[in-house]
Amino acid sequence: MSSPAVTLEPGSAAEPAPVPRTVVHKFGGTSVADAERYRHVARLLLAREETLQVTVVSAMKGVTDALIELAELAAGNRDEWRERWHETRARHRGAAVALDPAAAAAVQRSAQAVEAIVARGEPVYGINTGFGKLATVRIEREDLETLQRNIVLSHAAGVGEPMPVAVVRLMLALKLVSLAQGASGVKPATLALLEAMLRQDLVPVVPCQGSVGASGDLAPLSHMAAVMIGTGEAFLRGERMPAGQALSRAGLQPLVLGAKEGLALLNGTQYSTAYALAALFEIETVFQAALVAGALSTEAAKGSDTPFDPRIHALRGQPGQIVVADALRGLMAGSAIRESHRENDVRVQDPYCLRCQPQVMGA
């Protein structure tokens, strides 16, 4: 929702538009759990006089109490409200992560399949053999855990500055989704630790350079796995510390990797995918800002919204062009600036950079 910052009438000076009163309503999920409760909430909203109302519904445990506590602290001008606000933001800034219970059976079957291979003693790559050129080397059963630990430590050789925490958190989530398919042979405890790390905001320190991508993001994922076994470094709620200390403070235990688990954690493209998604999110934000800037520029130049007419763009049928034209038209809808020069404007058309925004940004 947007409204013009100023109202211009032909021949008049700019006058500030009245600032609408805004009220924010916060309801718990059970407040709108059935039709009668929904009607009750609707009546509460309709009884208000404010012209702009925002309604937030959340069933996240603890959010309502935290917001009320913050409001009370701020209303009382108590100094600790700012610190509490930062703590609350840190606690709730990530999306809640929970595995679908339906994944448990597939994960368990996969882990049992690996256990059966170990029990039979048949040679299977990555379980009881060496890696790469050492694939023909058999590994004794008592050394299988050491084999998996060693592949993690030997590949944790990244360099450079740490990856952004948000990207690493996304990498963990993607790895969790991958392992939850139940085709990697890892134990349920391994997924449980990844899930707990995300909930506790325990994020491995992962150097930004080192991935070759050919058989997966081996080095970055090794740094992730290293933290899971208690080595390397991690951020715990923003504070950098040794991995063992971070796990301990979060109430978590390091893993002892079983057969194939180290290999399963290392293989994958979750690092590259996380960076690609982060870039996509950034681009989406920039694109939305570009749309707003384009609409504002058109308004500032007293341009026309006629070039954004949907009939024009439907003829070409380019989806992006249609979406951009619709967005620009919506941003300018109801604009007093546009209405101020709709009649008796001697200009035939706007500059190319304004009238062709849908074609350029929608490409």
JSON list of N, CA and C in Angstrom, two decimals, residues 6 37 98 143 261 268 271 294 339:
[
{"chain": "A", "resi": 6, "resn": "VAL", "atom": "N", "xyz": [3.04, 13.98, -1.31]},
{"chain": "A", "resi": 6, "resn": "VAL", "atom": "CA", "xyz": [2.52, 15.33, -1.46]},
{"chain": "A", "resi": 6, "resn": "VAL", "atom": "C", "xyz": [1.33, 15.30, -2.40]},
{"chain": "A", "resi": 37, "resn": "ARG", "atom": "N", "xyz": [-14.41, -16.95, 15.84]},
{"chain": "A", "resi": 37, "resn": "ARG", "atom": "CA", "xyz": [-13.29, -16.13, 16.30]},
{"chain": "A", "resi": 37, "resn": "ARG", "atom": "C", "xyz": [-12.85, -15.15, 15.22]},
{"chain": "A", "resi": 98, "resn": "ALA", "atom": "N", "xyz": [11.99, -27.36, 11.36]},
{"chain": "A", "resi": 98, "resn": "ALA", "atom": "CA", "xyz": [11.53, -28.62, 11.94]},
{"chain": "A", "resi": 98, "resn": "ALA", "atom": "C", "xyz": [11.38, -29.64, 10.82]},
{"chain": "A", "resi": 143, "resn": "ASP", "atom": "N", "xyz": [38.22, -49.27, 11.97]},
{"chain": "A", "resi": 143, "resn": "ASP", "atom": "CA", "xyz": [38.76, -47.99, 11.52]},
{"chain": "A", "resi": 143, "resn": "ASP", "atom": "C", "xyz": [37.75, -47.14, 10.74]},
{"chain": "A", "resi": 261, "resn": "GLU", "atom": "N", "xyz": [29.06, -41.42, 6.84]},
{"chain": "A", "resi": 261, "resn": "GLU", "atom": "CA", "xyz": [28.47, -40.14, 7.23]},
{"chain": "A", "resi": 261, "resn": "GLU", "atom": "C", "xyz": [29.34, -38.95, 6.85]},
{"chain": "A", "resi": 268, "resn": "GLY", "atom": "N", "xyz": [27.96, -32.67, -2.10]},
{"chain": "A", "resi": 268, "resn": "GLY", "atom": "CA", "xyz": [26.77, -31.86, -2.31]},
{"chain": "A", "resi": 268, "resn": "GLY", "atom": "C", "xyz": [27.15, -30.48, -2.80]},
{"chain": "A", "resi": 271, "resn": "TYR", "atom": "N", "xyz": [26.66, -25.34, -0.63]},
{"chain": "A", "resi": 271, "resn": "TYR", "atom": "CA", "xyz": [27.38, -24.06, -0.53]},
{"chain": "A", "resi": 271, "resn": "TYR", "atom": "C", "xyz": [27.07, -23.19, -1.75]},
{"chain": "A", "resi": 294, "resn": "GLY", "atom": "N", "xyz": [11.50, 3.61, -10.31]},
{"chain": "A", "resi": 294, "resn": "GLY", "atom": "CA", "xyz": [10.95, 3.92, -11.63]},
{"chain": "A", "resi": 294, "resn": "GLY", "atom": "C", "xyz": [9.63, 4.66, -11.54]},
{"chain": "A", "resi": 339, "resn": "GLU", "atom": "N", "xyz": [-2.90, 12.86, -11.61]},
{"chain": "A", "resi": 339, "resn": "GLU", "atom": "CA", "xyz": [-4.16, 13.52, -11.92]},
{"chain": "A", "resi": 339, "resn": "GLU", "atom": "C", "xyz": [-3.96, 15.00, -12.22]}
]
